[in-house]
Structures are given as C-alpha cells and as structure tokens.
Amino acid sequence: MSTPSENSATLAKRLIDSGLRPTAQREVVFKVILEKRDHPTADEIFARVKSQMPTISLATVYNCLETLVQCQLIRQVNLERAPTRYCPNLHQHAHFHDETTGQIHDIDLPIELMAQLHDVLPAGFNASSIELTFRGDAAGTAQPTVAADCAPTLTSPHGTN
Amino acid sequence: MSTPSENSATLAKRLIDSGLRPTAQREVVFKVILEKRDHPTADEIFARVKSQMPTISLATVYNCLETLVQCQLIRQVNLERAPTRYCPNLHQHAHFHDETTGQIHDIDLPIELMAQLHDVLPAGFNASSIELTFRGDAAGTAQPTVAADCAPTLTSPHGTN
DNA sequence: AAAAGGATTTAGAATTGTTCTAAATCCTTG
DNA sequence: CAAGGATTTAGAACAATTCTAAATCCTTTT
C-alpha cells in the first residue's frame, strides 16, 4: 500500500476535491516529505525539492506546504519558536524532541490516554485538538527511530480512494 | 502568603544566588507579570512596565525576561509560532488555548496523569519535560478563569525562604 | 485554435518577533 | 574616588514567514 503513484493519485484527488490544481510543484513537495520522514523545515524541503526542480522558489514551497496542510495531507509541528516542521504522519501522535541530536520522534498515543487527557479539562472546556511534546534524551536512537515510529500513513483517511 | 514585598524579596534572593543583581528593571518586570496573570507577550509586558518606568527599553524587557526564566521565576509559553508568552505559574500544568477569545488558561495536571504520560514512551526515551496544550473553546469563560486557575505560585519552591 | 479568465508561481520586498552590538550608565569594592 | 564588571539602552541585524505584483500556466469558452 501507498506506492509513489498511489500517493500522487491521492494528492491529485484531494486537491481537485478542494477545487485546487494538482501541479508539479505540489507533487514534488509532497513527494519529498513522504520520502524521508524526518520532520523537515521549509528550508530543508526547499533544498530537497530544488535538486529535482531547480527553478522552484521558496515562496512556492511555502505556498505548497500551506495547501497540503489545508488539504490535511501533512501537519505542521512547532517546537518552541524554531522553524516550523512538516510531518506526513496524520495519526494521533505525540512528539519526542531529542535535545542532544535535535531529532524528532513520533510517539503513538493509545486512545484511552487521549480520553484521559480530555478528562483533565474542567467543565466548559471543549478541546478540539491536543498537542503533546516530550523533551529529553533518546538513548540508543542514533538514527533509525524516526522512520520506524512514523507509520506510512496516508491511505484513505476516510476510505475515499 | 506572597505579598508584593515578599515576591520582591524572593526575586532579590534568587538573583543574588545566581550572581546577578536585583535591579529596578528586573523587579518591575517581575511585578508586572505577577500582577495580572494573563500570559502576556514581551510587547504587552513592555507596555505595562513603561507606564511605571517610562525609560525602560524593549531590549531590557527581553533581557529581564530571559533572566527571570533562567532563575526559574517565570516560564515561557509558546503556542504555534505566535509571540512567546510568559507565565508565573511554576506548577506542572497544561495550557488551554481558547481559539475564540485567544485567552490562555492554565490546567492543573494530576500527578498520576503525568506518570501515565511518561509511560507511553518506548524504552530508551527519557523525557525531562512534557508540554501539553489543548486548543478549543471554553464555554462561559468570559474573563475570570485565568486568574482562578493560576495559583499564586512562587513561595519557596525549595523551601529556601 | 485563439482568447479570456482564473489559478499558480515567482522574485523580491516587507513584516515581525527576537537577538545582537557597542556605547553609556550603574553599582560594588578595593 | 577609581576600577571593573554588570546592566541598560537604542538601534542595527537577523531569521522565518508572508505579502505583492507581475509573469506564467491551465482550462474553458468561443
């Protein structure tokens, strides 16, 4: 499941459904984010995309990212005030920010924990989203973990493929 | 407990313990943050402080805030990429960001929940801090809640008064 | 096919929050 | 009181992002 061409098709469908066009720029930005699931910044994405499409501009990368976020194909991850990072993992998950390596790891959240989180809110507080970030050290997590933790998401979140 | 003069004394002690000087600027910045516990931004703090000390500069406000954070007298709160906010509540707590009013509410976190949060981490992940943010709507929370939720913190976190 | 018309891309300017710089000022102490 | 370091200050610099306006690209419509 989720071969490059399937992802591309999903992207096209999602865009068209929103009245937007599946352009080469949007495709390559999306592809680059799926390729290496390491929570890249806009600058990093720009660099990776430029190697395949040297004429693309940074503004376009920002535009595409915004579009992809709006179409719910990727998510923004903000840690402190560092540059925004982008993540194709759409599952409910937390982030672990390794302070020594700078790496970001996705952490799966059990559904029952989500329920408990909602329960700490006093009456009248209605949360539409929850953001959970851990900061610390990840022992023996030299490189792999990110790709391992981050499931290959994106295959018909609503069964519409 | 925690009258203005006590807070001022605590501030002075904490600064001196860190080899820093208790200056008028640091005192007024700290006082202003304690006065109205609404998670102000640096700009807002600057405005409030200027009414009492018209000659202070924005750079000094930033300097003082950094110092207070380092001395563990206040905390930074970052939501999305919006300007950093400052919070004198040092208790373990989450934030609820009301999307309609823009208000930020402090949410107490039971200790057992904190333990459960740590438990979701796979082996090897060692979190030194956890950040939890809710986003949504807070019904019937026109203004008060912030002050109500936010305990008057700061009275000898280590019994050293 | 040509033209119209809107969407998209682009380069560069503008914005914003924050940090840096260097000079002035302020303690504290010898 | 003089020296010396800490602090403050104004303004410049910076970095990430957004805005602007013109160019380009598609998709229709004719």
Tab-separated table of C-alpha atoms (C1' of nucleotides) in Angstrom:
chain	number	residue	atom	x	y	z
A	1	MET	CA	0.000	0.000	0.000
A	2	SER	CA	0.921	3.631	-0.659
A	3	THR	CA	3.308	3.445	-3.597
A	4	PRO	CA	4.570	6.734	-5.002
A	5	SER	CA	1.986	6.710	-7.760
A	6	GLU	CA	-0.811	5.976	-5.308
A	7	ASN	CA	0.279	8.873	-3.151
A	8	SER	CA	0.380	11.068	-6.183
A	9	ALA	CA	-3.120	9.984	-7.108
A	10	THR	CA	-4.361	10.647	-3.591
A	11	LEU	CA	-2.801	14.064	-3.675
A	12	ALA	CA	-4.409	14.872	-7.019
A	13	LYS	CA	-7.792	13.708	-5.823
A	14	ARG	CA	-7.577	15.628	-2.595
A	15	LEU	CA	-6.561	18.799	-4.381
A	16	ILE	CA	-9.262	18.549	-7.021
A	17	ASP	CA	-11.846	17.864	-4.342
A	18	SER	CA	-10.848	21.167	-2.803
A	19	GLY	CA	-11.061	22.974	-6.116
A	20	LEU	CA	-7.293	23.190	-6.426
A	21	ARG	CA	-4.959	22.016	-9.160
A	22	PRO	CA	-2.513	19.145	-8.922
A	23	THR	CA	0.597	20.981	-10.037
A	24	ALA	CA	4.106	19.664	-10.490
A	25	GLN	CA	5.310	21.808	-7.598
A	26	ARG	CA	2.706	20.477	-5.194
A	27	GLU	CA	3.503	16.935	-6.217
A	28	VAL	CA	7.215	17.228	-5.733
A	29	VAL	CA	6.887	18.977	-2.383
A	30	PHE	CA	4.554	16.254	-1.180
A	31	LYS	CA	6.785	13.502	-2.540
A	32	VAL	CA	9.835	14.903	-0.807
A	33	ILE	CA	8.031	14.980	2.527
A	34	LEU	CA	6.924	11.373	2.180
A	35	GLU	CA	10.340	10.193	1.051
A	36	LYS	CA	12.257	10.970	4.177
A	37	ARG	CA	10.029	11.219	7.193
A	38	ASP	CA	12.275	13.323	9.351
A	39	HIS	CA	10.125	16.384	10.049
A	40	PRO	CA	11.975	18.764	7.734
A	41	THR	CA	11.695	22.550	7.841
A	42	ALA	CA	10.558	24.616	4.870
A	43	ASP	CA	14.185	25.400	4.082
A	44	GLU	CA	15.149	21.757	4.122
A	45	ILE	CA	12.215	20.884	1.917
A	46	PHE	CA	13.185	23.714	-0.405
A	47	ALA	CA	16.709	22.306	-0.704
A	48	ARG	CA	15.490	18.778	-1.394
A	49	VAL	CA	12.936	19.908	-3.920
A	50	LYS	CA	15.376	22.147	-5.738
A	51	SER	CA	17.541	19.183	-6.636
A	52	GLN	CA	14.625	17.787	-8.626
A	53	MET	CA	13.131	21.078	-9.749
A	54	PRO	CA	15.832	23.737	-9.681
A	55	THR	CA	13.564	26.593	-10.700
A	56	ILE	CA	11.142	26.320	-7.800
A	57	SER	CA	11.094	29.243	-5.398
A	58	LEU	CA	10.977	29.286	-1.634
A	59	ALA	CA	7.699	31.169	-1.738
A	60	THR	CA	6.209	28.342	-3.749
A	61	VAL	CA	7.421	25.807	-1.229
A	62	TYR	CA	5.659	27.801	1.474
A	63	ASN	CA	2.553	28.022	-0.680
A	64	CYS	CA	2.536	24.307	-1.388
A	65	LEU	CA	3.066	23.458	2.263
A	66	GLU	CA	0.150	25.635	3.240
A	67	THR	CA	-2.018	23.955	0.638
A	68	LEU	CA	-1.004	20.474	1.762
A	69	VAL	CA	-1.764	21.378	5.362
A	70	GLN	CA	-5.176	22.709	4.388
A	71	CYS	CA	-5.917	19.539	2.437
A	72	GLN	CA	-4.951	17.551	5.526
A	73	LEU	CA	-2.174	15.711	3.780
A	74	ILE	CA	0.550	16.870	6.142
A	75	ARG	CA	0.771	18.519	9.529
A	76	GLN	CA	2.765	21.342	10.981
A	77	VAL	CA	4.904	20.715	14.025
A	78	ASN	CA	6.022	23.671	16.081
A	79	LEU	CA	8.599	23.241	18.776
A	80	GLU	CA	9.491	26.301	20.795
A	81	ARG	CA	9.975	29.087	18.313
A	82	ALA	CA	12.153	27.085	15.981
A	83	PRO	CA	11.244	26.977	12.292
A	84	THR	CA	8.033	25.072	11.606
A	85	ARG	CA	8.493	21.442	10.654
A	86	TYR	CA	6.270	19.281	8.498
A	87	CYS	CA	5.068	15.765	9.165
A	88	PRO	CA	3.138	13.349	6.940
A	89	ASN	CA	2.017	11.243	9.901
A	90	LEU	CA	-1.644	12.036	10.322
A	91	HIS	CA	-2.298	9.617	13.123
A	92	GLN	CA	-2.938	10.995	16.573
A	93	HIS	CA	0.576	11.109	17.989
A	94	ALA	CA	2.909	12.994	20.272
A	95	HIS	CA	6.406	14.241	19.522
A	96	PHE	CA	9.591	13.488	21.348
A	97	HIS	CA	12.245	16.112	20.845
A	98	ASP	CA	15.703	14.701	21.459
A	99	GLU	CA	17.679	17.578	22.884
A	100	THR	CA	21.061	16.078	22.120
A	101	THR	CA	20.545	15.083	18.495
A	102	GLY	CA	17.792	17.547	17.671
A	103	GLN	CA	15.806	14.689	16.193
A	104	ILE	CA	12.050	14.495	16.456
A	105	HIS	CA	10.384	11.154	17.030
A	106	ASP	CA	6.722	10.333	16.639
A	107	ILE	CA	5.156	8.660	19.644
A	108	ASP	CA	1.948	6.698	19.293
A	109	LEU	CA	-0.778	7.607	21.754
A	110	PRO	CA	-3.203	4.960	22.989
A	111	ILE	CA	-6.817	6.006	22.577
A	112	GLU	CA	-7.540	5.577	26.266
A	113	LEU	CA	-4.827	8.073	27.093
A	114	MET	CA	-6.443	10.620	24.791
A	115	ALA	CA	-9.687	10.124	26.683
A	116	GLN	CA	-7.926	10.674	29.978
A	117	LEU	CA	-6.364	13.840	28.673
A	118	HIS	CA	-9.774	15.185	27.790
A	119	ASP	CA	-10.904	14.291	31.291
A	120	VAL	CA	-8.490	16.671	32.989
A	121	LEU	CA	-10.357	19.612	31.498
A	122	PRO	CA	-12.779	21.385	33.827
A	123	ALA	CA	-16.424	21.632	32.783
A	124	GLY	CA	-16.955	24.079	29.955
A	125	PHE	CA	-13.618	23.447	28.307
A	126	ASN	CA	-14.051	21.777	24.976
A	127	ALA	CA	-10.816	20.783	23.267
A	128	SER	CA	-10.788	20.254	19.526
A	129	SER	CA	-7.140	19.285	19.451
A	130	ILE	CA	-4.413	18.225	21.824
A	131	GLU	CA	-0.716	18.706	21.397
A	132	LEU	CA	1.760	16.729	23.424
A	133	THR	CA	5.504	17.183	23.270
A	134	PHE	CA	8.217	15.455	25.229
A	135	ARG	CA	11.708	16.841	25.524
A	136	GLY	CA	14.712	14.828	26.633
A	137	ASP	CA	17.154	12.194	25.546
A	138	ALA	CA	16.538	9.107	23.480
A	139	ALA	CA	19.155	6.518	24.310
A	140	GLY	CA	20.495	4.311	21.537
A	141	THR	CA	18.429	6.099	18.968
A	142	ALA	CA	21.258	7.148	16.710
A	143	GLN	CA	19.236	7.489	13.508
A	144	PRO	CA	16.583	4.876	12.728
A	145	THR	CA	13.716	5.550	15.105
A	146	VAL	CA	12.023	8.328	13.220
A	147	ALA	CA	11.216	6.247	10.174
A	148	ALA	CA	10.320	3.294	12.377
A	149	ASP	CA	7.929	5.218	14.621
A	150	CYS	CA	6.296	7.026	11.788
A	151	ALA	CA	3.775	4.738	10.126
A	152	PRO	CA	3.383	5.156	6.349
A	153	THR	CA	0.140	6.999	6.939
A	154	LEU	CA	-1.873	8.473	4.108
A	155	THR	CA	-4.016	5.807	2.620
A	156	SER	CA	-7.582	6.976	2.504
A	157	PRO	CA	-8.119	8.580	5.924
A	158	HIS	CA	-11.812	8.486	5.107
A	159	GLY	CA	-11.887	5.485	2.868
A	160	THR	CA	-12.206	7.647	-0.207
A	161	ASN	CA	-9.650	6.080	-2.529
B	1	MET	CA	1.441	34.473	51.603
B	2	SER	CA	3.284	36.051	48.675
B	3	THR	CA	2.746	39.757	49.196
B	4	PRO	CA	4.429	42.112	46.760
B	5	SER	CA	7.312	42.705	49.119
B	6	GLU	CA	7.780	39.007	49.715
B	7	ASN	CA	7.878	38.407	45.982
B	8	SER	CA	10.384	41.170	45.626
B	9	ALA	CA	12.499	39.618	48.368
B	10	THR	CA	12.311	36.211	46.707
B	11	LEU	CA	13.334	37.745	43.418
B	12	ALA	CA	16.297	39.506	45.002
B	13	LYS	CA	17.420	36.364	46.749
B	14	ARG	CA	17.105	34.245	43.662
B	15	LEU	CA	19.051	36.735	41.575
B	16	ILE	CA	21.824	37.140	44.111
B	17	ASP	CA	22.092	33.374	44.469
B	18	SER	CA	22.761	33.271	40.747
B	19	GLY	CA	25.368	36.026	40.951
B	20	LEU	CA	23.031	38.559	39.392
B	21	ARG	CA	21.863	41.929	40.638
B	22	PRO	CA	18.356	42.780	41.765
B	23	THR	CA	17.790	45.805	39.572
B	24	ALA	CA	14.781	48.082	39.381
B	25	GLN	CA	14.064	46.859	35.860
B	26	ARG	CA	14.059	43.210	36.842
B	27	GLU	CA	11.788	43.968	39.770
B	28	VAL	CA	9.221	45.875	37.800
B	29	VAL	CA	9.129	43.316	35.002
B	30	PHE	CA	8.584	40.561	37.535
B	31	LYS	CA	5.970	42.569	39.411
B	32	VAL	CA	4.009	43.256	36.256
B	33	ILE	CA	3.912	39.567	35.378
B	34	LEU	CA	2.636	38.630	38.827
B	35	GLU	CA	0.066	41.405	38.872
B	36	LYS	CA	-2.069	40.230	36.000
B	37	ARG	CA	-1.633	36.561	35.305
B	38	ASP	CA	-2.797	36.540	31.739
B	39	HIS	CA	0.236	35.159	29.922
B	40	PRO	CA	1.360	38.441	28.369
B	41	THR	CA	3.784	38.740	25.469
B	42	ALA	CA	7.026	40.695	25.694
B	43	ASP	CA	5.346	43.608	23.958
B	44	GLU	CA	2.480	43.623	26.411
B	45	ILE	CA	4.869	43.449	29.322
B	46	PHE	CA	6.863	46.274	27.787
B	47	ALA	CA	3.733	48.430	27.582
B	48	ARG	CA	2.726	47.713	31.177
B	49	VAL	CA	6.194	48.308	32.512
B	50	LYS	CA	6.620	51.546	30.595
B	51	SER	CA	3.721	53.114	32.458
B	52	GLN	CA	5.700	52.695	35.674
B	53	MET	CA	9.156	53.161	34.237
B	54	PRO	CA	8.886	55.142	31.014
B	55	THR	CA	12.581	54.995	30.179
B	56	ILE	CA	12.884	51.229	30.032
B	57	SER	CA	13.686	49.761	26.653
B	58	LEU	CA	12.236	46.744	24.900
B	59	ALA	CA	15.663	45.124	24.821
B	60	THR	CA	15.799	45.379	28.589
B	61	VAL	CA	12.410	43.765	28.905
B	62	TYR	CA	13.696	40.877	26.792
B	63	ASN	CA	16.843	40.723	28.898
B	64	CYS	CA	14.901	40.705	32.141
B	65	LEU	CA	12.529	38.041	30.884
B	66	GLU	CA	15.421	35.839	29.915
B	67	THR	CA	16.970	36.316	33.333
B	68	LEU	CA	13.721	35.527	35.134
B	69	VAL	CA	13.300	32.389	33.060
B	70	GLN	CA	16.839	31.295	33.861
B	71	CYS	CA	16.249	31.891	37.553
B	72	GLN	CA	13.111	29.768	37.282
B	73	LEU	CA	10.828	32.529	38.407
B	74	ILE	CA	8.687	32.502	35.295
B	75	ARG	CA	8.143	30.239	32.318
B	76	GLN	CA	7.873	30.716	28.608
B	77	VAL	CA	4.775	29.531	26.811
B	78	ASN	CA	4.941	29.018	23.076
B	79	LEU	CA	1.801	28.401	21.093
B	80	GLU	CA	2.201	27.814	17.401
B	81	ARG	CA	4.542	30.453	16.143
B	82	ALA	CA	2.834	33.285	17.943
B	83	PRO	CA	4.922	35.626	20.108
B	84	THR	CA	6.278	33.952	23.236
B	85	ARG	CA	4.157	34.449	26.330
B	86	TYR	CA	5.245	34.471	29.949
B	87	CYS	CA	3.680	32.698	32.880
B	88	PRO	CA	4.460	32.922	36.614
B	89	ASN	CA	2.733	29.611	37.345
B	90	LEU	CA	5.546	27.187	38.034
B	91	HIS	CA	3.370	24.240	38.898
B	92	GLN	CA	3.225	21.348	36.485
B	93	HIS	CA	0.305	22.386	34.290
B	94	ALA	CA	-1.109	22.287	30.790
B	95	HIS	CA	-2.437	25.170	28.718
B	96	PHE	CA	-5.813	25.550	27.153
B	97	HIS	CA	-5.820	27.939	24.231
B	98	ASP	CA	-9.287	29.332	23.635
B	99	GLU	CA	-9.492	29.839	19.903
B	100	THR	CA	-12.394	32.251	20.044
B	101	THR	CA	-11.154	34.633	22.706
B	102	GLY	CA	-7.444	33.976	22.316
B	103	GLN	CA	-7.205	33.523	26.057
B	104	ILE	CA	-4.858	31.020	27.625
B	105	HIS	CA	-5.977	29.067	30.665
B	106	ASP	CA	-3.809	27.047	32.998
B	107	ILE	CA	-4.992	23.494	33.553
B	108	ASP	CA	-3.839	21.541	36.575
B	109	LEU	CA	-2.442	18.112	35.839
B	110	PRO	CA	-2.896	15.291	38.345
B	111	ILE	CA	0.367	13.569	39.195
B	112	GLU	CA	-0.913	10.186	38.107
B	113	LEU	CA	-1.603	11.549	34.652
B	114	MET	CA	1.968	12.746	34.398
B	115	ALA	CA	3.116	9.236	35.233
B	116	GLN	CA	0.891	7.791	32.544
B	117	LEU	CA	2.266	10.225	30.034
B	118	HIS	CA	5.779	9.056	30.802
B	119	ASP	CA	4.561	5.503	30.346
B	120	VAL	CA	3.655	5.991	26.699
B	121	LEU	CA	7.316	6.471	25.850
B	122	PRO	CA	9.085	3.444	24.383
B	123	ALA	CA	12.148	2.096	26.164
B	124	GLY	CA	15.160	4.349	25.786
B	125	PHE	CA	13.174	7.567	25.673
B	126	ASN	CA	13.838	9.658	28.716
B	127	ALA	CA	11.726	12.797	28.956
B	128	SER	CA	12.936	15.669	31.091
B	129	SER	CA	9.878	17.788	30.384
B	130	ILE	CA	6.413	17.422	28.982
B	131	GLU	CA	4.354	20.050	27.279
B	132	LEU	CA	0.637	19.664	26.867
B	133	THR	CA	-1.587	22.112	25.036
B	134	PHE	CA	-5.284	21.969	24.362
B	135	ARG	CA	-6.966	24.050	21.714
B	136	GLY	CA	-10.674	24.692	21.531
B	137	ASP	CA	-13.475	26.638	23.102
B	138	ALA	CA	-14.071	27.432	26.739
B	139	ALA	CA	-17.751	27.985	27.335
B	140	GLY	CA	-18.823	30.651	29.821
B	141	THR	CA	-15.269	31.663	30.481
B	142	ALA	CA	-15.614	35.298	29.552
B	143	GLN	CA	-12.686	36.614	31.603
B	144	PRO	CA	-12.117	35.222	35.084
B	145	THR	CA	-10.750	31.718	34.650
B	146	VAL	CA	-7.149	32.581	34.023
B	147	ALA	CA	-6.607	34.174	37.395
B	148	ALA	CA	-8.676	31.476	39.068
B	149	ASP	CA	-6.802	28.554	37.515
B	150	CYS	CA	-3.430	30.047	38.077
B	151	ALA	CA	-2.396	29.513	41.675
B	152	PRO	CA	-0.326	32.315	43.246
B	153	THR	CA	2.765	30.153	42.839
B	154	LEU	CA	6.181	31.370	43.824
B	155	THR	CA	6.662	30.901	47.506
B	156	SER	CA	9.830	28.990	48.180
B	157	PRO	CA	9.730	26.204	45.571
B	158	HIS	CA	12.508	24.575	47.563
B	159	GLY	CA	11.678	25.849	50.986
B	160	THR	CA	14.505	28.327	50.895
B	161	ASN	CA	12.780	31.469	52.163
C	1	DA	C1'	-7.153	27.119	-32.423
C	2	DA	C1'	-7.379	31.891	-30.077
C	3	DA	C1'	-8.816	34.385	-26.323
C	4	DA	C1'	-10.439	35.027	-21.716
C	5	DG	C1'	-10.050	34.258	-17.035
C	6	DG	C1'	-8.803	32.402	-13.044
C	7	DA	C1'	-5.203	29.716	-10.506
C	8	DT	C1'	-0.396	29.307	-9.619
C	9	DT	C1'	4.301	30.514	-9.478
C	10	DT	C1'	7.919	33.603	-8.875
C	11	DA	C1'	11.384	37.114	-7.105
C	12	DG	C1'	11.896	40.277	-4.185
C	13	DA	C1'	10.121	43.452	-0.760
C	14	DA	C1'	8.003	43.740	3.647
C	15	DT	C1'	6.867	42.183	8.286
C	16	DT	C1'	7.509	40.501	12.813
C	17	DG	C1'	9.463	38.843	16.894
C	18	DT	C1'	13.729	38.472	18.745
C	19	DT	C1'	18.736	38.879	19.309
C	20	DC	C1'	22.977	41.336	18.734
C	21	DT	C1'	26.190	45.318	19.189
C	22	DA	C1'	28.513	48.872	21.105
C	23	DA	C1'	28.294	52.658	23.879
C	24	DA	C1'	26.579	54.691	28.097
C	25	DT	C1'	25.361	54.027	32.866
C	26	DC	C1'	25.271	51.925	37.080
C	27	DC	C1'	26.756	49.511	41.128
C	28	DT	C1'	30.134	47.447	44.169
C	29	DT	C1'	34.513	47.163	46.100
C	30	DG	C1'	39.327	47.992	46.716
D	1	DC	C1'	37.244	58.096	44.450
D	2	DA	C1'	38.752	54.869	40.814
D	3	DA	C1'	38.475	50.453	38.566
D	4	DG	C1'	35.893	46.893	36.796
D	5	DG	C1'	32.341	44.236	35.837
D	6	DA	C1'	27.195	44.026	35.322
D	7	DT	C1'	23.314	46.179	33.251
D	8	DT	C1'	20.750	49.060	30.330
D	9	DT	C1'	19.869	51.249	26.135
D	10	DA	C1'	18.892	52.455	21.117
D	11	DG	C1'	19.259	50.943	17.084
D	12	DA	C1'	21.007	47.668	13.751
D	13	DA	C1'	20.773	42.961	12.380
D	14	DC	C1'	18.530	38.550	11.758
D	15	DA	C1'	15.562	34.744	10.542
D	16	DA	C1'	11.299	32.817	9.368
D	17	DT	C1'	7.457	33.818	7.122
D	18	DT	C1'	4.064	36.454	4.464
D	19	DC	C1'	2.878	39.785	1.060
D	20	DT	C1'	2.906	41.953	-3.588
D	21	DA	C1'	2.633	42.362	-8.208
D	22	DA	C1'	3.951	40.618	-12.395
D	23	DA	C1'	4.621	36.575	-15.204
D	24	DT	C1'	3.095	32.021	-16.404
D	25	DC	C1'	0.170	28.322	-16.728
D	26	DC	C1'	-4.308	25.761	-17.375
D	27	DT	C1'	-8.858	25.252	-18.510
D	28	DT	C1'	-12.729	26.804	-20.702
D	29	DT	C1'	-15.286	29.204	-23.865
D	30	DT	C1'	-15.837	30.745	-28.214
